[in-house]
Short mmCIF file of C-alpha atoms in Angstrom, two decimals:
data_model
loop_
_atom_site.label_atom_id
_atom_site.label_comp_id
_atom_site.label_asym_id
_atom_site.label_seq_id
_atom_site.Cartn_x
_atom_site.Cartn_y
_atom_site.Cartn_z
CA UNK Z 1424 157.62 24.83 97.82
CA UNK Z 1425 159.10 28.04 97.36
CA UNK Z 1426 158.40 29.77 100.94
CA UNK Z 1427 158.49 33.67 101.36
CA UNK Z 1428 157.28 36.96 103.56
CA UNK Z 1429 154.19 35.77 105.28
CA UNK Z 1430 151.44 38.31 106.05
CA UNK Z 1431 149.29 36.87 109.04
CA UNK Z 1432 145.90 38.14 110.33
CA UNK Z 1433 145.93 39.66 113.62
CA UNK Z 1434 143.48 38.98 116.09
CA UNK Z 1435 142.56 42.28 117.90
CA UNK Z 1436 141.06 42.28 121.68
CA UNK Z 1437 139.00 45.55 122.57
CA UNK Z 1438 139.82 45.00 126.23
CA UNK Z 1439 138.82 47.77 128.88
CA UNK Z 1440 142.46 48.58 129.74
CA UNK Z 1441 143.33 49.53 125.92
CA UNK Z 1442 143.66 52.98 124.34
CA UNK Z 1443 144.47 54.46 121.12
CA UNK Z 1444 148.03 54.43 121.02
CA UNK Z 1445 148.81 51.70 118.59
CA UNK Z 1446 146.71 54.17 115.72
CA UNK Z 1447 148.08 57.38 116.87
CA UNK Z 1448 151.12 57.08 118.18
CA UNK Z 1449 152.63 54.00 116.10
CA UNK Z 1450 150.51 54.76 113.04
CA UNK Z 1451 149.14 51.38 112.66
CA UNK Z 1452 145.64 51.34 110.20
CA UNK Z 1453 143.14 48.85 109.83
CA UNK Z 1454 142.18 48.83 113.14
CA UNK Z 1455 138.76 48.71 114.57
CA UNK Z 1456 137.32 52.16 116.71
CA UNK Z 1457 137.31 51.84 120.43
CA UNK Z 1458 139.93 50.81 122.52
CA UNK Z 1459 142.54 48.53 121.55
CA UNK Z 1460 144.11 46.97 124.34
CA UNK Z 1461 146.01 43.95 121.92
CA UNK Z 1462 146.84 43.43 118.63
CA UNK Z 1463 148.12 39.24 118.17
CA UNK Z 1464 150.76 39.22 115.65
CA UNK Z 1465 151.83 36.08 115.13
CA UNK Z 1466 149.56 33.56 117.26
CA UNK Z 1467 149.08 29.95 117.15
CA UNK Z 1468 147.14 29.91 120.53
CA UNK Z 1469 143.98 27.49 120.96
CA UNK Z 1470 140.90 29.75 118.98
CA UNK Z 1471 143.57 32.02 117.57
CA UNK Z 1472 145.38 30.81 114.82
CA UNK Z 1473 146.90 33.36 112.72
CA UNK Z 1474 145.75 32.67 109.02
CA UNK Z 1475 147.96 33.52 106.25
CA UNK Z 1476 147.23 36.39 104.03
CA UNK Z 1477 149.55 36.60 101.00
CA UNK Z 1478 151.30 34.42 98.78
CA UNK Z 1479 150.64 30.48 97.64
CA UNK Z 1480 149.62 29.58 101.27
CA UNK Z 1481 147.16 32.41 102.00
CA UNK Z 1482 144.54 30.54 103.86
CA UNK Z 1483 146.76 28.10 105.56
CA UNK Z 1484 146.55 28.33 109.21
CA UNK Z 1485 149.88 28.75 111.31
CA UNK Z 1486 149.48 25.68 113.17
CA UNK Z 1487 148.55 23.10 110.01
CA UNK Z 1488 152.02 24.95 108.64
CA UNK Z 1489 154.38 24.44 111.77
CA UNK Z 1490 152.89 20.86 112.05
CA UNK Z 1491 153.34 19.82 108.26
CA UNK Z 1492 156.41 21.64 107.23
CA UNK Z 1493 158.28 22.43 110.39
CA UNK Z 1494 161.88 22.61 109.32
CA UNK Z 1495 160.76 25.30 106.20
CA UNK Z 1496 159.09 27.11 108.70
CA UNK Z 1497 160.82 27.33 112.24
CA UNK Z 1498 163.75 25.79 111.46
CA UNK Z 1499 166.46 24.38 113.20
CA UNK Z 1500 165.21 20.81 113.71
CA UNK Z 1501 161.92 21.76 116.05
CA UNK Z 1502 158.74 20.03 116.39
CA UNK Z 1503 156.37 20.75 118.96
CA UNK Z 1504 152.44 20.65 118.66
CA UNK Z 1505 152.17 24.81 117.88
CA UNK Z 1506 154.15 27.71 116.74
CA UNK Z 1507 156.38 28.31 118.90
CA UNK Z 1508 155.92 32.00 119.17
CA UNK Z 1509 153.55 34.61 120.08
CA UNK Z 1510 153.89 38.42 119.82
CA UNK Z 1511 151.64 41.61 120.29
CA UNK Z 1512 151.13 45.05 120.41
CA UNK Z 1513 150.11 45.95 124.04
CA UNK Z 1514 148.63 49.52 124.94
CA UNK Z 1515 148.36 49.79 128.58
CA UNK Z 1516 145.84 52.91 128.53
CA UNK Z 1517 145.14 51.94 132.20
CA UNK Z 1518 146.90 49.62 134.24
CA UNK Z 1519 146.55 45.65 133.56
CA UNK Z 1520 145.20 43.54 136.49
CA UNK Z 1521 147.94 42.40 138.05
CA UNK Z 1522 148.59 38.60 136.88
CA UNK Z 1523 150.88 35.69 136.12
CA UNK Z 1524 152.04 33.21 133.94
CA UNK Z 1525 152.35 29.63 134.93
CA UNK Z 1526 156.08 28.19 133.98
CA UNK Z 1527 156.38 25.16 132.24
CA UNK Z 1528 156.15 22.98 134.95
CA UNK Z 1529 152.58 24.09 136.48
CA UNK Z 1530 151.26 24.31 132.69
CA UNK Z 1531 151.67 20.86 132.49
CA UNK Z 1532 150.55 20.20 136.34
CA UNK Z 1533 147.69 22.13 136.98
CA UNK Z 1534 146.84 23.26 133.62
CA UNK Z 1535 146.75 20.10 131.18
CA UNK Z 1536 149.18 22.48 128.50
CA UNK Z 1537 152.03 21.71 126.90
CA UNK Z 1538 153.99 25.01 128.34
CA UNK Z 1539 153.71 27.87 129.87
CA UNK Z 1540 154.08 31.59 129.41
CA UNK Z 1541 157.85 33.11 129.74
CA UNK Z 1542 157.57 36.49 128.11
CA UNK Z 1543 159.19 40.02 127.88
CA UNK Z 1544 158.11 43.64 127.08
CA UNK Z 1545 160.16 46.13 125.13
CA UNK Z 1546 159.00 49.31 126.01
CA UNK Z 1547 158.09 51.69 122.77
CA UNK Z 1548 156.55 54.80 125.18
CA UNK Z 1549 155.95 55.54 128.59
CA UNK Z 1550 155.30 58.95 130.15
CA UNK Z 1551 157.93 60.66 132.46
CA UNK Z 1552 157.04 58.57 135.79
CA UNK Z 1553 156.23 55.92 134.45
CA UNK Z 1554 156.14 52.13 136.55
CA UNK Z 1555 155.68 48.61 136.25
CA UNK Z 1556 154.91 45.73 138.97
CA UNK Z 1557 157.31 42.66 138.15
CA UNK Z 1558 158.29 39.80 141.00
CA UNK Z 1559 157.87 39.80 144.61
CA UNK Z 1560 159.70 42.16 147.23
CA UNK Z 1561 162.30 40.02 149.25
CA UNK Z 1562 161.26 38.23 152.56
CA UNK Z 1563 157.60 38.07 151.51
CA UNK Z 1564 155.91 34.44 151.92
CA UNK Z 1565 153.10 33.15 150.88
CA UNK Z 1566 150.96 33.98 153.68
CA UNK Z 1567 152.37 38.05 153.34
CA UNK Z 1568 151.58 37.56 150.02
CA UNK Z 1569 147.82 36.15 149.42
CA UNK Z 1570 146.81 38.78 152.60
CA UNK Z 1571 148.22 41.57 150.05
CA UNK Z 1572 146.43 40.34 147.77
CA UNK Z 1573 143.01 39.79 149.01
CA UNK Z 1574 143.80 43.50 150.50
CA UNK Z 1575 144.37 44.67 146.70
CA UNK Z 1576 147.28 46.11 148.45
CA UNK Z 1577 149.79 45.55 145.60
CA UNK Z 1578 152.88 47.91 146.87
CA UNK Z 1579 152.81 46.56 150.18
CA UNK Z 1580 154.60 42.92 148.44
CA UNK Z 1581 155.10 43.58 144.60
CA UNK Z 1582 158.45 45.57 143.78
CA UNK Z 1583 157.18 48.76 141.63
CA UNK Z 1584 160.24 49.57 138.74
CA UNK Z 1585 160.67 52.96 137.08
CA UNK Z 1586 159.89 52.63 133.14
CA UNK Z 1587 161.71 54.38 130.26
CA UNK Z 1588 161.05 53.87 126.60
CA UNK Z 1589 163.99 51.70 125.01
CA UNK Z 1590 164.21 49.70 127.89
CA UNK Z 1591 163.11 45.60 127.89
CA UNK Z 1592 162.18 43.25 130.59
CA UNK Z 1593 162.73 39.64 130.53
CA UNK Z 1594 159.57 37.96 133.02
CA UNK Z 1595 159.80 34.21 133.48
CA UNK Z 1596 156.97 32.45 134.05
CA UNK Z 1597 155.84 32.89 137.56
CA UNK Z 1598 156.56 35.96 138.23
CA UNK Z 1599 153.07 38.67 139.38
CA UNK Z 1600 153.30 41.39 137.19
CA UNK Z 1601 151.38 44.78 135.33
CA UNK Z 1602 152.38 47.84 133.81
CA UNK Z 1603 150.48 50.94 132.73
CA UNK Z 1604 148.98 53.46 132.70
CA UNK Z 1605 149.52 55.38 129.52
CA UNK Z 1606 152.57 52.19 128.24
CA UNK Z 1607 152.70 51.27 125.08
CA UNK Z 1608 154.84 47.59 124.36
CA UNK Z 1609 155.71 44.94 122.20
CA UNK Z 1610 155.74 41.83 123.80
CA UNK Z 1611 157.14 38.54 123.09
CA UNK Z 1612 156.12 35.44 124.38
CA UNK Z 1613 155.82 31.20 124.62
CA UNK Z 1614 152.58 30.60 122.66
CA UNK Z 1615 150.34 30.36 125.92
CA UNK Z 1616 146.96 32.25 126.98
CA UNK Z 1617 147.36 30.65 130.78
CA UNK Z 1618 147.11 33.43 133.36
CA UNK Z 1619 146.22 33.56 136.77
CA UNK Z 1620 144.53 37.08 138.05
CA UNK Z 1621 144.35 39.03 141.11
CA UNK Z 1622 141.77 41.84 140.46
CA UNK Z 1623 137.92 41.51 141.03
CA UNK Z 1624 136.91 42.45 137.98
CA UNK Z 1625 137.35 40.57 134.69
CA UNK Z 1626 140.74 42.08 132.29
CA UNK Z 1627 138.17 41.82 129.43
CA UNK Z 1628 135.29 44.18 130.22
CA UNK Z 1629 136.10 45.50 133.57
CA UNK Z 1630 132.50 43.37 134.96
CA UNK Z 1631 132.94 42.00 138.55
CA UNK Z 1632 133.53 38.67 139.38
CA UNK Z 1633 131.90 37.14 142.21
CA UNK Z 1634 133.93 36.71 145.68
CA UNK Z 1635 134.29 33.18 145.46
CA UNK Z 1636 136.04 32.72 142.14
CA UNK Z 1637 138.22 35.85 142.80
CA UNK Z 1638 139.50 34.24 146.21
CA UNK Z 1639 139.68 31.02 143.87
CA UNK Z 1640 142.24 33.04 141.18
CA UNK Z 1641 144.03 34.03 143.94
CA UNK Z 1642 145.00 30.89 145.26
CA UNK Z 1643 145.53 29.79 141.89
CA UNK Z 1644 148.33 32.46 141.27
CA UNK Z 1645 149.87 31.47 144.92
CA UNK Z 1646 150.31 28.23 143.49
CA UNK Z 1647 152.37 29.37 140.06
CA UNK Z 1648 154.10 31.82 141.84
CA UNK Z 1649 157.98 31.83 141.90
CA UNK Z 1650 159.15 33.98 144.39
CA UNK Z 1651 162.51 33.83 143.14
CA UNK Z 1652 162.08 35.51 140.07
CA UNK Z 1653 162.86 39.37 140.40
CA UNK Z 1654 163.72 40.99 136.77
CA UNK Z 1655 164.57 43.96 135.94
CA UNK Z 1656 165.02 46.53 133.37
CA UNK Z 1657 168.03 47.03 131.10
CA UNK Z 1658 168.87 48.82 127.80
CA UNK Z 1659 170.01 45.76 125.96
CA UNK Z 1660 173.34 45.21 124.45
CA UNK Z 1661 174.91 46.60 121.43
CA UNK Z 1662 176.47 44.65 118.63
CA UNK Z 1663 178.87 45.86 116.21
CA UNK Z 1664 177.43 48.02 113.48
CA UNK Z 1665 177.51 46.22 110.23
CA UNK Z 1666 176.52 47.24 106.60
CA UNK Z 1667 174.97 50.54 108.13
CA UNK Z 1668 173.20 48.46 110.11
CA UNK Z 1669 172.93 49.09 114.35
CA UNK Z 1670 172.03 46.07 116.11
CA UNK Z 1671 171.11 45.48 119.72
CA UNK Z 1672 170.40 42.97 121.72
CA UNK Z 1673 166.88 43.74 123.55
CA UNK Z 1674 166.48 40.09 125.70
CA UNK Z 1675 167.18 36.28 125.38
CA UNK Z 1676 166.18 33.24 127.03
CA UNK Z 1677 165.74 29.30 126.43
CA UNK Z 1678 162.29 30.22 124.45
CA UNK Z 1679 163.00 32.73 122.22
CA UNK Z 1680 165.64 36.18 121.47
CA UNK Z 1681 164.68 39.71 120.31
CA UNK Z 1682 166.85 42.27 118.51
CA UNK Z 1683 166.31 45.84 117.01
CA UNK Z 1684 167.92 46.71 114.11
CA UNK Z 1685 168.07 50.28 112.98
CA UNK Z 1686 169.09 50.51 109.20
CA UNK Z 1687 170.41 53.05 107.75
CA UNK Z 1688 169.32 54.62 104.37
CA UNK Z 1689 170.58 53.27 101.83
CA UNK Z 1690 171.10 49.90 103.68
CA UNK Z 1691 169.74 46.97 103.47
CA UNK Z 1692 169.49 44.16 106.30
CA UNK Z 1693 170.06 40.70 106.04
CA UNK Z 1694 169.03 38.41 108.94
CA UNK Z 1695 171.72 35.57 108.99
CA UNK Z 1696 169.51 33.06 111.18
CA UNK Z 1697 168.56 29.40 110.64
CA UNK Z 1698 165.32 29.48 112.29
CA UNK Z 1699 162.11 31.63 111.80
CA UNK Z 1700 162.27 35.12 112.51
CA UNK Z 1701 159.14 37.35 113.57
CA UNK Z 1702 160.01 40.70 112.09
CA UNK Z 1703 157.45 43.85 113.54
CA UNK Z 1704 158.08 47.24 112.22
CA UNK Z 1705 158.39 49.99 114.93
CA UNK Z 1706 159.28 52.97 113.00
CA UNK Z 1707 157.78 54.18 109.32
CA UNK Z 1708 156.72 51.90 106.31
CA UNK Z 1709 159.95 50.16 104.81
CA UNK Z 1710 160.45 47.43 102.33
CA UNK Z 1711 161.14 44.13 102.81
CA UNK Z 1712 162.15 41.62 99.52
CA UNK Z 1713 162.89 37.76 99.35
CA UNK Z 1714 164.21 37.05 96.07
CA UNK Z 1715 160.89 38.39 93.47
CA UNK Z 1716 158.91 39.13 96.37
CA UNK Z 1717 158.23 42.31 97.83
CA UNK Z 1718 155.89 43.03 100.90
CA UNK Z 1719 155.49 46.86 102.16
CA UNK Z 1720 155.78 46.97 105.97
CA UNK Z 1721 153.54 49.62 107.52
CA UNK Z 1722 154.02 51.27 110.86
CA UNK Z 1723 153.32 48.13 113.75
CA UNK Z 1724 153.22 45.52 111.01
CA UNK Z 1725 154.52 42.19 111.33
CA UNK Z 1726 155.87 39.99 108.62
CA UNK Z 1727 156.95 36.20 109.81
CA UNK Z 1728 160.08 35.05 107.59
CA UNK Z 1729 160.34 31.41 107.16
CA UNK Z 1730 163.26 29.56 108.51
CA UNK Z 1731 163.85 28.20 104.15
CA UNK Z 1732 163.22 32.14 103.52
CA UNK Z 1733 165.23 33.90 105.86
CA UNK Z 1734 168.50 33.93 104.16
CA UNK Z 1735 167.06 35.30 100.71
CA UNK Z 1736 165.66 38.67 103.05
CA UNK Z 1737 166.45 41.99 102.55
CA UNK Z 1738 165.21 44.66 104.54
CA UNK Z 1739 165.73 47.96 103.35
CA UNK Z 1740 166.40 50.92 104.58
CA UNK Z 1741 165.45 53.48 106.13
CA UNK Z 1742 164.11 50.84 108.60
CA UNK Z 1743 163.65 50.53 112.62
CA UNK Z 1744 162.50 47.04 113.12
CA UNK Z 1745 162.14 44.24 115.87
CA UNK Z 1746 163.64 40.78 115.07
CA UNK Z 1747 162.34 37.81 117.39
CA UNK Z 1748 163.30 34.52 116.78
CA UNK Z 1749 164.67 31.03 118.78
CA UNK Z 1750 168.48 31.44 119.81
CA UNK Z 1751 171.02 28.93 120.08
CA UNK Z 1752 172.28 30.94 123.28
CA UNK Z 1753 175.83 29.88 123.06
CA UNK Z 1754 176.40 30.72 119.04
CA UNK Z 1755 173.08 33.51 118.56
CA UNK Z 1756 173.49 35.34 122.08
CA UNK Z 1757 176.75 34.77 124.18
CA UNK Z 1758 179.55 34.36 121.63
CA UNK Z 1759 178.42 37.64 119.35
CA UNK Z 1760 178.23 39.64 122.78
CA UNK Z 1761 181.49 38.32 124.38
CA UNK Z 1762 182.93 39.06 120.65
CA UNK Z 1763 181.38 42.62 121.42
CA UNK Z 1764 183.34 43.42 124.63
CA UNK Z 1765 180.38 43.05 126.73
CA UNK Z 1766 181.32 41.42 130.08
CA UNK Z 1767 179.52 38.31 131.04
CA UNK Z 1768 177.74 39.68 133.48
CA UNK Z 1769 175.99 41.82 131.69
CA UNK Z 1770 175.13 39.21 129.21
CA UNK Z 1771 173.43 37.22 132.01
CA UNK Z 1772 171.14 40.13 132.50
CA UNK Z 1773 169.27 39.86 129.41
CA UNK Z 1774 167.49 36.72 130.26
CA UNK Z 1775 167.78 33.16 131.46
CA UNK Z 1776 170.21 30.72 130.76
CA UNK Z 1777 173.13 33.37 129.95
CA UNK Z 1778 175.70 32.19 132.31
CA UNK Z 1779 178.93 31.62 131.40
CA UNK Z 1780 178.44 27.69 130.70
CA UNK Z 1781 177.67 26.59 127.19
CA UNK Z 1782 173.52 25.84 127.31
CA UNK Z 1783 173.29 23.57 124.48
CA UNK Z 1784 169.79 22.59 123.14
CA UNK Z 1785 167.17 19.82 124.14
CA UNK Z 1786 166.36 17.27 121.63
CA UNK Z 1787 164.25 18.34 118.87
CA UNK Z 1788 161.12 17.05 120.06
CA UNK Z 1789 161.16 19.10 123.32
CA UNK Z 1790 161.76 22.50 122.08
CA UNK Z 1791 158.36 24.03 122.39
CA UNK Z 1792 158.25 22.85 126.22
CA UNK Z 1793 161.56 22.27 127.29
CA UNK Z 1794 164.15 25.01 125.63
#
């Protein structure tokens, strides 16, 4: 099979909290009128499989690809029982409810799932002032922390972090979060729709939901929450410019790695990984080829380049482009950004599992739930 660019549907969710900044301000079309909290851009989760759009293998679903040809696709020797990835669009009009993610040890426990929801948000806009809520303040328990909440009395517990466009936050699983209003992000993400909330009304439509089932989420979240988990922002780490081409790393973990790369006209890029990557276009329409193939990338498009495609890509410049894939975090993460200058410290900051230490991978057949 020869395997190339894919173009993947997108599912779109209206929620209340969305706006119209993907449209406007990112220039994506297409896109339905009325808010648009989400756009999915590559999602294998349970009643959202991405379908294929272009190509020999328009109409295949995600999933029936990753489970038949998995090495063509992701790469690197994975199997797992879905894609391993999930990314979106996210306008943050108005503030999200304030929420977690289990980790994967309480998807599996309490939830019946094969993993949970590790994800991070690169910020594309946020006005002057802008916040985010993202782990618990230090010294608050459990019992501090479920009165907050059934107080709605967020501040009092959650630690509020200034937001600036260019920055990225890694969020493990576990952690209470939100952001918004008026935020704009690409997000990043396990392939999980697990969440435990801490509003009283529903994140879809804004309807209430009844006292008992709200005290019910709450006690749900108490029980995924990691209090140790306190992230914070950073600008990511440069790479040395290659080819006209500025790299930098935005965020890495055990689940999955995101770059930008800013090309330079007349560049081209070439991503040099053996896994899939999930390439999403942040700036103005560019051109991406694979050998005779040529897709046009619009404004907040996403292309997903097989793992047996990725080395015949060329992305051409002008370009300003997000690159998300599944590191090896010794050879993909640590040893280019050591090579850099960057001091290990700083490396560490980026995500989990960046100390110093070699973190070689699980075996093959745990890298969706283990990695």
């Amino acid at each position: 099979m020869n395997w190339y660019p894919m173009r993947l549907t997108t599912p779109v969710k209206q929620h209340v909290f969305g706006g119209r900044a993907v449209p406007e301000r990112l220039g994506r079309t297409g896109l339905p009128a009325g808010p648009v909290a989400e756009t999915w851009e590559v999602s294998d989760v349970e009643g959202e499989h991405s379908h294929v759009l272009n190509g020999a293998l328009a109409g295949h679903t995600l999933r029936e690809l990753a489970l038949s040809h998995p090495d063509e696709l992701v790469g690197r020797g994975w199997r797992g029982p879905r894609f391993p990835l999930l990314t979106k669009f996210i306008d943050a009009h108005r503030p999200l409810p304030v929420h977690l993610h289990p980790d994967d040890t309480a998807a599996r426990e309490r939830e019946g799932e094969p993993n949970g929801k590790t994800e991070a948000w690169h910020i594309l806009y946020a006005p002057p002032g802008s916040t985010a809520l993202a782990g618990v303040r230090p010294g608050v328990d459990h019992g501090r922390l479920r009165q907050a909440l059934l107080d709605q009395d967020f501040d009092a517990v959650l630690r509020r972090l200034p937001v600036r466009a260019g920055q990225t936050l890694y969020v493990p699983g576990g952690t209470p979060h939100s952001f918004g209003p008026d935020t704009l992000v690409y997000e990043i993400e396990q392939t999980s729709d697990l969440q435990q909330h801490a509003m009283r009304h529903r994140m879809e439509d804004g309807a209430p939901i009844d006292d008992a089932q709200w005290r019910a989420n709450v006690e749900a979240l108490l029980c995924e929450w990691k209090p140790e988990h306190r992230p914070d922002f950073h600008g990511g780490l440069r790479l040395p410019t290659e080819g006209g081409v500025e790299r930098r790393m935005l965020c890495a973990g055990p689940y999955f790695a995101l770059e930008n790369w800013r090309v330079r006209a007349p560049g081209d890029a070439v991503p040099a990984f053996d896994t899939c990557v999930v390439l999403s276009n942040i700036g103005a329409a560019t051109e991406v080829t694979c050998g005779a193939a040529r897709e046009t990338l619009g404004p907040a498009e996403t292309l997903l380049l097989p793992a047996a495609a990725v080395s015949g890509v060329r992305i051409h410049g002008p370009a300003d482009v997000l690159l998300g894939y599944l590191p090896d975090l010794e050879r993909d993460v640590r040893a280019p950004l050591r090579a850099a200058g960057h001091a290990p410290e700083a490396i560490a900051a980026l995500g989990e599992g960046l100390g110093a230490a070699a973190c070689p991978l699980p075996p093959p057949d745990s890298l969706t739930t283990n990695r």
